[in-house]
Amino acid sequence: MSNLTSDDVLRALKTIVDPDRNKDVVALGLIQGLQVKDGHVSFAIEVSPTEGLAKEPLRLAAEKAVLALKGARSVTAVLTAHKTAASAPPRRAGLNAQLQAEAQPRAGAAERQGPPGVKAVIAVASGKGGVGKSTVAVNLAVALSKLGRKVGLLDADIYGPSIPRMLGLTGKPTSKDGKKLQPMEAWGLKAISIGSLIDEDQPMIWRGPMVMTALTQLIYDVEWAPLDVLVVDMPPGTGDAQLTLAQRVPLAGAIIVSTPQDIALIDARKGLAMFKKTHVPVFGIVENMSTFVCPNCGHESHIFGHGGARETAAKLGTDFLGEIPLHIAIRETSDGGTPITARDPGSAQAQAFFALAERIIAKLDAGDGRTAPRIVME
Ligand code: ADP
């Protein structure tokens, strides 16, 4: 047990002076969402959108000062920028208060702009982890790119970022101007993973608001442009983080990945309900790990059942976007850093992803999704 308190942390933060304003970060009211739990500390530092990552040294100094405290086991500090004066919360109100305020109905809800130079942002979501959401996101992104679109991939799965492994990315993204991050490049995609920015050994203590701040930065403070599509690999589930992401970012549409079993489908239904609630158009449901074709004898089996996603989609009045077979080549290529759509685009497994990509292109071109939809808070 650690006896570290919020007051101890604030005292340490009072020693951190913002050189541009010559006052400490606490006096300036920049510290938000402070949480201290058994020596694990997290907070956000509010900066103006124009300052962005230029304030990184301030963040590092704050983290260091808190980590030096007796009883501090881990510290996570993130920079948060509010885009408009209208959406900025009162200083010192804290991110929780801001989120609550945003959840209230607002007259003429703000028209949120997507990242500049990005025509459409789409989300790949799932009701629970382990259903192949990241595998679908990666292969869909590569397939879209091979079909001639300029594509970015944002790994927003804070609980298990797997895109660096799946794309074979190593190292960290860099910044030319100290404000915007340069995306990394692989298989024709621009890609950024929250996994490349966090220390894997650091406990993942980011909670709702903290996570949201980091994710919003990865959408707005990365040099994505020009892009036709930015594919976001969402965190699994339908909790606060997912809901807020859906509220904060103008999504052209969402794709829900499910395995055929009933239990996964129940979760998929929750995912669908979440997007409906935030008025994000749902492009439809993809059934992953659908048919298993034995690599030795060609026999087809339905290990997790079959057709459940198609039935659920029909019942819920959303589209069925296709089936991705359960195949060892998909797992081996994903885990080996060479997605099957890049490694063996002619294979039946890759073709399933190309068929999905074509459906998504048709939906984007038909305007089923919206490039800058109105996000209505409920
Ligand atoms: P999630 O993002 O939903 O947690 P992942 O995409 O990380 O799931 O997939 C979990 C594991 O299942 C990975 O090892 C991945 O390679 C494997 N996998 C996903 N889809 C398939 C598939 N269609 N066939 C074979 N293996 C798959």
GROMACS .gro file of C-alpha atoms and ligand atoms in nm:
model
  405
    1MET     CA    1   0.000   0.000   0.000
    2SER     CA    2   0.113   0.355  -0.070
    3ASN     CA    3   0.000   0.657   0.133
    4LEU     CA    4   0.056   0.902  -0.150
    5THR     CA    5  -0.225   1.162  -0.161
    6SER     CA    6  -0.352   1.411  -0.418
    7ASP     CA    7  -0.214   1.691  -0.201
    8ASP     CA    8   0.136   1.541  -0.215
    9VAL     CA    9   0.109   1.525  -0.592
   10LEU     CA   10  -0.018   1.883  -0.620
   11ARG     CA   11   0.266   2.004  -0.399
   12ALA     CA   12   0.516   1.841  -0.636
   13LEU     CA   13   0.340   1.985  -0.938
   14LYS     CA   14   0.361   2.335  -0.789
   15THR     CA   15   0.736   2.317  -0.854
   16ILE     CA   16   0.675   2.287  -1.227
   17VAL     CA   17   0.673   2.627  -1.390
   18ASP     CA   18   0.542   2.693  -1.739
   19PRO     CA   19   0.829   2.902  -1.886
   20ASP     CA   20   0.593   3.081  -2.128
   21ARG     CA   21   0.375   3.213  -1.846
   22ASN     CA   22   0.620   3.213  -1.561
   23LYS     CA   23   0.377   3.049  -1.319
   24ASP     CA   24   0.345   2.697  -1.188
   25VAL     CA   25   0.109   2.453  -1.357
   26VAL     CA   26  -0.117   2.425  -1.051
   27ALA     CA   27  -0.156   2.802  -1.011
   28LEU     CA   28  -0.235   2.822  -1.383
   29GLY     CA   29  -0.514   2.565  -1.335
   30LEU     CA   30  -0.365   2.335  -1.597
   31ILE     CA   31  -0.392   2.011  -1.399
   32GLN     CA   32  -0.705   1.812  -1.468
   33GLY     CA   33  -0.855   1.478  -1.376
   34LEU     CA   34  -0.596   1.401  -1.107
   35GLN     CA   35  -0.629   1.048  -0.975
   36VAL     CA   36  -0.412   0.885  -0.712
   37LYS     CA   37  -0.465   0.521  -0.631
   38ASP     CA   38  -0.222   0.313  -0.433
   39GLY     CA   39   0.077   0.507  -0.567
   40HIS     CA   40  -0.047   0.510  -0.925
   41VAL     CA   41  -0.098   0.867  -1.040
   42SER     CA   42  -0.264   1.000  -1.352
   43PHE     CA   43  -0.356   1.351  -1.464
   44ALA     CA   44  -0.388   1.569  -1.770
   45ILE     CA   45  -0.215   1.902  -1.839
   46GLU     CA   46  -0.431   2.143  -2.033
   47VAL     CA   47  -0.257   2.322  -2.318
   48SER     CA   48  -0.395   2.537  -2.597
   49PRO     CA   49  -0.448   2.361  -2.933
   50THR     CA   50  -0.174   2.572  -3.094
   51GLU     CA   51   0.082   2.465  -2.834
   52GLY     CA   52   0.014   2.094  -2.883
   53LEU     CA   53   0.317   1.872  -2.844
   54ALA     CA   54   0.545   2.174  -2.794
   55LYS     CA   55   0.450   2.138  -2.428
   56GLU     CA   56   0.596   1.788  -2.411
   57PRO     CA   57   0.894   1.904  -2.196
   58LEU     CA   58   0.646   2.042  -1.940
   59ARG     CA   59   0.462   1.709  -1.932
   60LEU     CA   60   0.788   1.518  -1.888
   61ALA     CA   61   0.901   1.749  -1.605
   62ALA     CA   62   0.566   1.706  -1.428
   63GLU     CA   63   0.583   1.329  -1.460
   64LYS     CA   64   0.938   1.324  -1.329
   65ALA     CA   65   0.857   1.545  -1.029
   66VAL     CA   66   0.568   1.322  -0.923
   67LEU     CA   67   0.759   1.001  -0.981
   68ALA     CA   68   1.030   1.128  -0.744
   69LEU     CA   69   0.774   1.139  -0.459
   70LYS     CA   70   0.792   0.877  -0.188
   71GLY     CA   71   0.519   0.620  -0.253
   72ALA     CA   72   0.478   0.703  -0.624
   73ARG     CA   73   0.472   0.379  -0.820
   74SER     CA   74   0.376   0.498  -1.165
   75VAL     CA   75   0.280   0.829  -1.322
   76THR     CA   76   0.088   0.893  -1.640
   77ALA     CA   77   0.054   1.252  -1.752
   78VAL     CA   78  -0.105   1.344  -2.083
   79LEU     CA   79  -0.144   1.675  -2.264
   80THR     CA   80  -0.498   1.779  -2.339
   81ALA     CA   81  -0.600   2.049  -2.584
   82HIS     CA   82  -0.945   2.194  -2.622
   83LYS     CA   83  -1.032   2.279  -2.978
   84THR     CA   84  -1.270   2.567  -2.929
   85ALA     CA   85  -1.329   2.817  -2.656
   86ALA     CA   86  -1.694   2.713  -2.659
   87SER     CA   87  -1.613   2.354  -2.571
   88ALA     CA   88  -1.352   2.436  -2.308
   89PRO     CA   89  -1.463   2.351  -1.957
   90PRO     CA   90  -1.424   2.598  -1.678
   91ARG     CA   91  -1.067   2.583  -1.550
   92ARG     CA   92  -1.018   2.348  -1.258
   93ALA     CA   93  -1.350   2.181  -1.335
   94GLY     CA   94  -1.168   1.860  -1.428
   95LEU     CA   95  -1.220   1.632  -1.723
   96ASN     CA   96  -1.495   1.439  -1.551
   97ALA     CA   97  -1.699   1.756  -1.523
   98GLN     CA   98  -1.623   1.832  -1.886
   99LEU     CA   99  -1.743   1.490  -1.996
  100GLN     CA  100  -2.059   1.526  -1.793
  101ALA     CA  101  -2.116   1.867  -1.947
  102GLU     CA  102  -2.066   1.720  -2.292
  103ALA     CA  103  -2.316   1.449  -2.219
  104GLN     CA  104  -2.587   1.709  -2.161
  105PRO     CA  105  -2.806   1.808  -2.453
  106ARG     CA  106  -2.684   2.129  -2.609
  107ALA     CA  107  -2.876   2.366  -2.827
  108GLY     CA  108  -2.718   2.353  -3.175
  109ALA     CA  109  -2.470   2.081  -3.085
  110ALA     CA  110  -2.121   2.157  -3.208
  111GLU     CA  111  -2.039   2.057  -3.564
  112ARG     CA  112  -1.717   1.870  -3.502
  113GLN     CA  113  -1.455   1.883  -3.770
  114GLY     CA  114  -1.258   1.573  -3.857
  115PRO     CA  115  -0.881   1.587  -3.879
  116PRO     CA  116  -0.785   1.829  -4.160
  117GLY     CA  117  -0.726   1.668  -4.500
  118VAL     CA  118  -0.895   1.341  -4.401
  119LYS     CA  119  -1.207   1.270  -4.606
  120ALA     CA  120  -1.362   1.003  -4.382
  121VAL     CA  121  -1.292   0.842  -4.045
  122ILE     CA  122  -1.432   0.493  -3.992
  123ALA     CA  123  -1.432   0.289  -3.673
  124VAL     CA  124  -1.376  -0.085  -3.645
  125ALA     CA  125  -1.536  -0.194  -3.319
  126SER     CA  126  -1.633  -0.505  -3.128
  127GLY     CA  127  -1.839  -0.574  -2.822
  128LYS     CA  128  -1.554  -0.767  -2.662
  129GLY     CA  129  -1.185  -0.844  -2.710
  130GLY     CA  130  -1.035  -1.136  -2.899
  131VAL     CA  131  -1.285  -1.155  -3.184
  132GLY     CA  132  -1.033  -1.038  -3.446
  133LYS     CA  133  -1.118  -0.667  -3.451
  134SER     CA  134  -0.755  -0.562  -3.506
  135THR     CA  135  -0.703  -0.831  -3.768
  136VAL     CA  136  -1.004  -0.699  -3.958
  137ALA     CA  137  -0.895  -0.335  -3.915
  138VAL     CA  138  -0.544  -0.404  -4.049
  139ASN     CA  139  -0.651  -0.615  -4.345
  140LEU     CA  140  -0.936  -0.383  -4.432
  141ALA     CA  141  -0.692  -0.089  -4.431
  142VAL     CA  142  -0.441  -0.270  -4.653
  143ALA     CA  143  -0.718  -0.383  -4.890
  144LEU     CA  144  -0.856  -0.027  -4.915
  145SER     CA  145  -0.506   0.095  -4.994
  146LYS     CA  146  -0.454  -0.170  -5.262
  147LEU     CA  147  -0.785  -0.064  -5.412
  148GLY     CA  148  -0.637   0.281  -5.468
  149ARG     CA  149  -0.741   0.478  -5.160
  150LYS     CA  150  -0.505   0.678  -4.940
  151VAL     CA  151  -0.544   0.507  -4.605
  152GLY     CA  152  -0.437   0.568  -4.247
  153LEU     CA  153  -0.471   0.327  -3.956
  154LEU     CA  154  -0.501   0.445  -3.598
  155ASP     CA  155  -0.464   0.181  -3.330
  156ALA     CA  156  -0.679   0.319  -3.050
  157ASP     CA  157  -0.698  -0.011  -2.863
  158ILE     CA  158  -0.551   0.107  -2.536
  159TYR     CA  159  -0.610  -0.225  -2.364
  160GLY     CA  160  -0.407  -0.432  -2.610
  161PRO     CA  161  -0.251  -0.234  -2.892
  162SER     CA  162  -0.156  -0.494  -3.152
  163ILE     CA  163  -0.111  -0.293  -3.473
  164PRO     CA  164   0.271  -0.252  -3.438
  165ARG     CA  165   0.302  -0.630  -3.423
  166MET     CA  166   0.054  -0.687  -3.704
  167LEU     CA  167   0.220  -0.433  -3.936
  168GLY     CA  168   0.575  -0.513  -3.827
  169LEU     CA  169   0.630  -0.157  -3.699
  170THR     CA  170   0.920  -0.086  -3.466
  171GLY     CA  171   1.046   0.235  -3.308
  172LYS     CA  172   0.845   0.542  -3.226
  173PRO     CA  173   0.684   0.808  -3.441
  174THR     CA  174   0.877   1.134  -3.464
  175SER     CA  175   0.782   1.499  -3.493
  176LYS     CA  176   0.936   1.749  -3.737
  177ASP     CA  177   0.807   2.063  -3.567
  178GLY     CA  178   0.757   1.946  -3.210
  179LYS     CA  179   0.381   1.993  -3.253
  180LYS     CA  180   0.250   1.727  -3.488
  181LEU     CA  181   0.354   1.363  -3.499
  182GLN     CA  182   0.457   1.202  -3.828
  183PRO     CA  183   0.269   0.877  -3.882
  184MET     CA  184   0.479   0.567  -3.942
  185GLU     CA  185   0.449   0.388  -4.278
  186ALA     CA  186   0.393   0.022  -4.359
  187TRP     CA  187   0.230  -0.172  -4.642
  188GLY     CA  188   0.118   0.149  -4.812
  189LEU     CA  189  -0.053   0.278  -4.497
  190LYS     CA  190   0.016   0.566  -4.263
  191ALA     CA  191  -0.015   0.422  -3.916
  192ILE     CA  192   0.003   0.529  -3.554
  193SER     CA  193  -0.050   0.307  -3.254
  194ILE     CA  194  -0.103   0.415  -2.900
  195GLY     CA  195   0.122   0.114  -2.835
  196SER     CA  196   0.420   0.293  -2.997
  197LEU     CA  197   0.378   0.583  -2.758
  198ILE     CA  198   0.347   0.404  -2.428
  199ASP     CA  199   0.600   0.212  -2.234
  200GLU     CA  200   0.484  -0.148  -2.239
  201ASP     CA  201   0.615  -0.204  -1.887
  202GLN     CA  202   0.419   0.086  -1.744
  203PRO     CA  203   0.093  -0.022  -1.584
  204MET     CA  204  -0.203   0.077  -1.794
  205ILE     CA  205  -0.374   0.303  -1.545
  206TRP     CA  206  -0.523   0.546  -1.790
  207ARG     CA  207  -0.889   0.567  -1.722
  208GLY     CA  208  -1.177   0.711  -1.925
  209PRO     CA  209  -1.091   1.081  -1.954
  210MET     CA  210  -0.715   1.022  -1.965
  211VAL     CA  211  -0.752   0.774  -2.243
  212MET     CA  212  -0.981   0.999  -2.436
  213THR     CA  213  -0.737   1.286  -2.424
  214ALA     CA  214  -0.457   1.072  -2.562
  215LEU     CA  215  -0.680   0.930  -2.835
  216THR     CA  216  -0.814   1.267  -2.939
  217GLN     CA  217  -0.454   1.384  -2.974
  218LEU     CA  218  -0.372   1.088  -3.196
  219ILE     CA  219  -0.653   1.185  -3.427
  220TYR     CA  220  -0.594   1.559  -3.440
  221ASP     CA  221  -0.220   1.602  -3.372
  222VAL     CA  222  -0.085   1.360  -3.632
  223GLU     CA  223   0.010   1.461  -3.989
  224TRP     CA  224  -0.249   1.233  -4.149
  225ALA     CA  225  -0.332   1.446  -4.453
  226PRO     CA  226  -0.399   1.377  -4.729
  227LEU     CA  227  -0.612   1.069  -4.662
  228ASP     CA  228  -0.926   0.925  -4.817
  229VAL     CA  229  -0.997   0.705  -4.515
  230LEU     CA  230  -0.867   0.687  -4.161
  231VAL     CA  231  -0.949   0.346  -4.011
  232VAL     CA  232  -0.967   0.353  -3.629
  233ASP     CA  233  -0.914   0.025  -3.446
  234MET     CA  234  -1.133   0.104  -3.145
  235PRO     CA  235  -1.085  -0.025  -2.792
  236PRO     CA  236  -1.309  -0.333  -2.746
  237GLY     CA  237  -1.637  -0.301  -2.559
  238THR     CA  238  -1.893  -0.032  -2.508
  239GLY     CA  239  -1.769   0.155  -2.203
  240ASP     CA  240  -1.716   0.525  -2.148
  241ALA     CA  241  -1.397   0.546  -2.353
  242GLN     CA  242  -1.564   0.400  -2.660
  243LEU     CA  243  -1.873   0.611  -2.618
  244THR     CA  244  -1.675   0.930  -2.581
  245LEU     CA  245  -1.458   0.854  -2.883
  246ALA     CA  246  -1.773   0.805  -3.086
  247GLN     CA  247  -1.899   1.139  -2.957
  248ARG     CA  248  -1.582   1.338  -3.005
  249VAL     CA  249  -1.471   1.227  -3.348
  250PRO     CA  250  -1.691   1.271  -3.653
  251LEU     CA  251  -1.714   0.912  -3.769
  252ALA     CA  252  -1.837   0.843  -4.123
  253GLY     CA  253  -1.941   0.498  -4.011
  254ALA     CA  254  -1.870   0.202  -3.788
  255ILE     CA  255  -1.805  -0.164  -3.863
  256ILE     CA  256  -1.879  -0.417  -3.591
  257VAL     CA  257  -1.674  -0.734  -3.581
  258SER     CA  258  -1.823  -1.042  -3.417
  259THR     CA  259  -1.757  -1.413  -3.405
  260PRO     CA  260  -2.058  -1.634  -3.480
  261GLN     CA  261  -2.125  -1.744  -3.121
  262ASP     CA  262  -2.427  -1.609  -2.948
  263ILE     CA  263  -2.231  -1.454  -2.666
  264ALA     CA  264  -2.016  -1.247  -2.900
  265LEU     CA  265  -2.329  -1.144  -3.083
  266ILE     CA  266  -2.490  -1.017  -2.766
  267ASP     CA  267  -2.185  -0.795  -2.729
  268ALA     CA  268  -2.208  -0.692  -3.093
  269ARG     CA  269  -2.567  -0.581  -3.031
  270LYS     CA  270  -2.443  -0.358  -2.749
  271GLY     CA  271  -2.185  -0.208  -2.985
  272LEU     CA  272  -2.455  -0.137  -3.238
  273ALA     CA  273  -2.674   0.029  -2.977
  274MET     CA  274  -2.383   0.248  -2.868
  275PHE     CA  275  -2.324   0.385  -3.217
  276LYS     CA  276  -2.695   0.439  -3.272
  277LYS     CA  277  -2.705   0.637  -2.948
  278THR     CA  278  -2.423   0.862  -3.068
  279HIS     CA  279  -2.582   0.893  -3.414
  280VAL     CA  280  -2.287   0.731  -3.588
  281PRO     CA  281  -2.402   0.542  -3.899
  282VAL     CA  282  -2.334   0.169  -3.864
  283PHE     CA  283  -2.206   0.022  -4.190
  284GLY     CA  284  -2.285  -0.328  -4.067
  285ILE     CA  285  -2.156  -0.644  -3.899
  286VAL     CA  286  -1.866  -0.864  -4.014
  287GLU     CA  287  -1.857  -1.229  -3.907
  288ASN     CA  288  -1.498  -1.324  -3.828
  289MET     CA  289  -1.366  -1.677  -3.763
  290SER     CA  290  -1.661  -1.796  -3.966
  291THR     CA  291  -1.597  -2.113  -4.168
  292PHE     CA  292  -1.293  -2.327  -4.092
  293VAL     CA  293  -1.144  -2.497  -4.398
  294CYS     CA  294  -0.904  -2.775  -4.300
  295PRO     CA  295  -0.570  -2.692  -4.467
  296ASN     CA  296  -0.505  -3.067  -4.514
  297CYS     CA  297  -0.829  -3.212  -4.648
  298GLY     CA  298  -1.037  -2.907  -4.742
  299HIS     CA  299  -1.322  -3.013  -4.510
  300GLU     CA  300  -1.533  -2.719  -4.391
  301SER     CA  301  -1.635  -2.697  -4.026
  302HIS     CA  302  -1.809  -2.427  -3.829
  303ILE     CA  303  -1.616  -2.428  -3.505
  304PHE     CA  304  -1.793  -2.125  -3.358
  305GLY     CA  305  -2.123  -2.186  -3.538
  306HIS     CA  306  -2.211  -2.007  -3.856
  307GLY     CA  307  -2.443  -1.738  -3.984
  308GLY     CA  308  -2.517  -1.583  -3.645
  309ALA     CA  309  -2.393  -1.240  -3.750
  310ARG     CA  310  -2.600  -1.246  -4.068
  311GLU     CA  311  -2.913  -1.326  -3.864
  312THR     CA  312  -2.833  -1.064  -3.602
  313ALA     CA  313  -2.770  -0.801  -3.870
  314ALA     CA  314  -3.105  -0.878  -4.032
  315LYS     CA  315  -3.288  -0.866  -3.698
  316LEU     CA  316  -3.128  -0.536  -3.603
  317GLY     CA  317  -3.187  -0.381  -3.942
  318THR     CA  318  -2.821  -0.333  -4.026
  319ASP     CA  319  -2.617  -0.470  -4.316
  320PHE     CA  320  -2.424  -0.794  -4.312
  321LEU     CA  321  -2.081  -0.706  -4.449
  322GLY     CA  322  -1.942  -1.055  -4.504
  323GLU     CA  323  -1.763  -1.353  -4.353
  324ILE     CA  324  -1.394  -1.389  -4.284
  325PRO     CA  325  -1.284  -1.753  -4.263
  326LEU     CA  326  -1.095  -1.893  -3.965
  327HIS     CA  327  -0.763  -1.980  -4.123
  328ILE     CA  328  -0.417  -2.036  -3.988
  329ALA     CA  329  -0.266  -1.816  -4.262
  330ILE     CA  330  -0.460  -1.519  -4.125
  331ARG     CA  331  -0.319  -1.572  -3.778
  332GLU     CA  332   0.036  -1.642  -3.894
  333THR     CA  333   0.053  -1.342  -4.124
  334SER     CA  334  -0.110  -1.110  -3.868
  335ASP     CA  335   0.119  -1.216  -3.591
  336GLY     CA  336   0.420  -1.211  -3.826
  337GLY     CA  337   0.380  -0.845  -3.926
  338THR     CA  338   0.281  -0.914  -4.290
  339PRO     CA  339  -0.099  -0.891  -4.327
  340ILE     CA  340  -0.244  -1.156  -4.558
  341THR     CA  341  -0.388  -0.888  -4.788
  342ALA     CA  342  -0.029  -0.770  -4.852
  343ARG     CA  343   0.146  -1.106  -4.841
  344ASP     CA  344  -0.095  -1.317  -5.045
  345PRO     CA  345  -0.365  -1.092  -5.192
  346GLY     CA  346  -0.490  -1.361  -5.431
  347SER     CA  347  -0.573  -1.612  -5.154
  348ALA     CA  348  -0.934  -1.686  -5.064
  349GLN     CA  349  -0.872  -1.546  -4.713
  350ALA     CA  350  -0.739  -1.215  -4.848
  351GLN     CA  351  -1.021  -1.198  -5.101
  352ALA     CA  352  -1.270  -1.199  -4.813
  353PHE     CA  353  -1.109  -0.878  -4.687
  354PHE     CA  354  -1.107  -0.726  -5.038
  355ALA     CA  355  -1.480  -0.798  -5.067
  356LEU     CA  356  -1.531  -0.619  -4.734
  357ALA     CA  357  -1.320  -0.324  -4.853
  358GLU     CA  358  -1.527  -0.296  -5.171
  359ARG     CA  359  -1.849  -0.284  -4.968
  360ILE     CA  360  -1.704  -0.010  -4.749
  361ILE     CA  361  -1.591   0.192  -5.052
  362ALA     CA  362  -1.941   0.161  -5.199
  363LYS     CA  363  -2.088   0.289  -4.872
  364LEU     CA  364  -1.844   0.579  -4.848
  365ASP     CA  365  -1.900   0.674  -5.214
  366ALA     CA  366  -2.276   0.650  -5.175
  367GLY     CA  367  -2.255   0.884  -4.880
  368ASP     CA  368  -2.400   0.625  -4.642
  369GLY     CA  369  -2.139   0.766  -4.414
  370ARG     CA  370  -2.093   1.137  -4.373
  371THR     CA  371  -1.762   1.316  -4.394
  372ALA     CA  372  -1.843   1.566  -4.121
  373PRO     CA  373  -2.160   1.453  -3.952
  374ARG     CA  374  -2.337   1.645  -3.684
  375ILE     CA  375  -2.270   1.474  -3.353
  376VAL     CA  376  -2.569   1.510  -3.129
  377MET     CA  377  -2.516   1.465  -2.759
  378GLU     CA  378  -2.788   1.285  -2.568
  379ADP     P1  379  -0.908  -0.831  -3.114
  379ADP     O1  380  -0.852  -0.711  -3.181
  379ADP     O2  381  -1.058  -0.846  -3.133
  379ADP     O3  382  -0.869  -0.846  -2.970
  379ADP     P2  383  -0.715  -0.978  -3.276
  379ADP     O4  384  -0.736  -0.920  -3.411
  379ADP     O5  385  -0.596  -0.934  -3.197
  379ADP     O6  386  -0.847  -0.961  -3.187
  379ADP     O7  387  -0.718  -1.137  -3.293
  379ADP     C1  388  -0.695  -1.225  -3.184
  379ADP     C2  389  -0.614  -1.345  -3.234
  379ADP     O8  390  -0.693  -1.419  -3.328
  379ADP     C3  391  -0.486  -1.305  -3.309
  379ADP     O9  392  -0.384  -1.397  -3.278
  379ADP     C4  393  -0.525  -1.316  -3.455
  379ADP    O10  394  -0.415  -1.348  -3.539
  379ADP     C5  395  -0.627  -1.431  -3.452
  379ADP     N1  396  -0.729  -1.420  -3.559
  379ADP     C6  397  -0.815  -1.318  -3.577
  379ADP     N2  398  -0.896  -1.343  -3.683
  379ADP     C7  399  -0.858  -1.464  -3.733
  379ADP     C8  400  -0.903  -1.546  -3.843
  379ADP     N3  401  -1.004  -1.509  -3.920
  379ADP     N4  402  -0.838  -1.665  -3.863
  379ADP     C9  403  -0.736  -1.703  -3.782
  379ADP     N5  404  -0.690  -1.632  -3.679
  379ADP    C10  405  -0.751  -1.513  -3.653
   0.00000   0.00000   0.00000
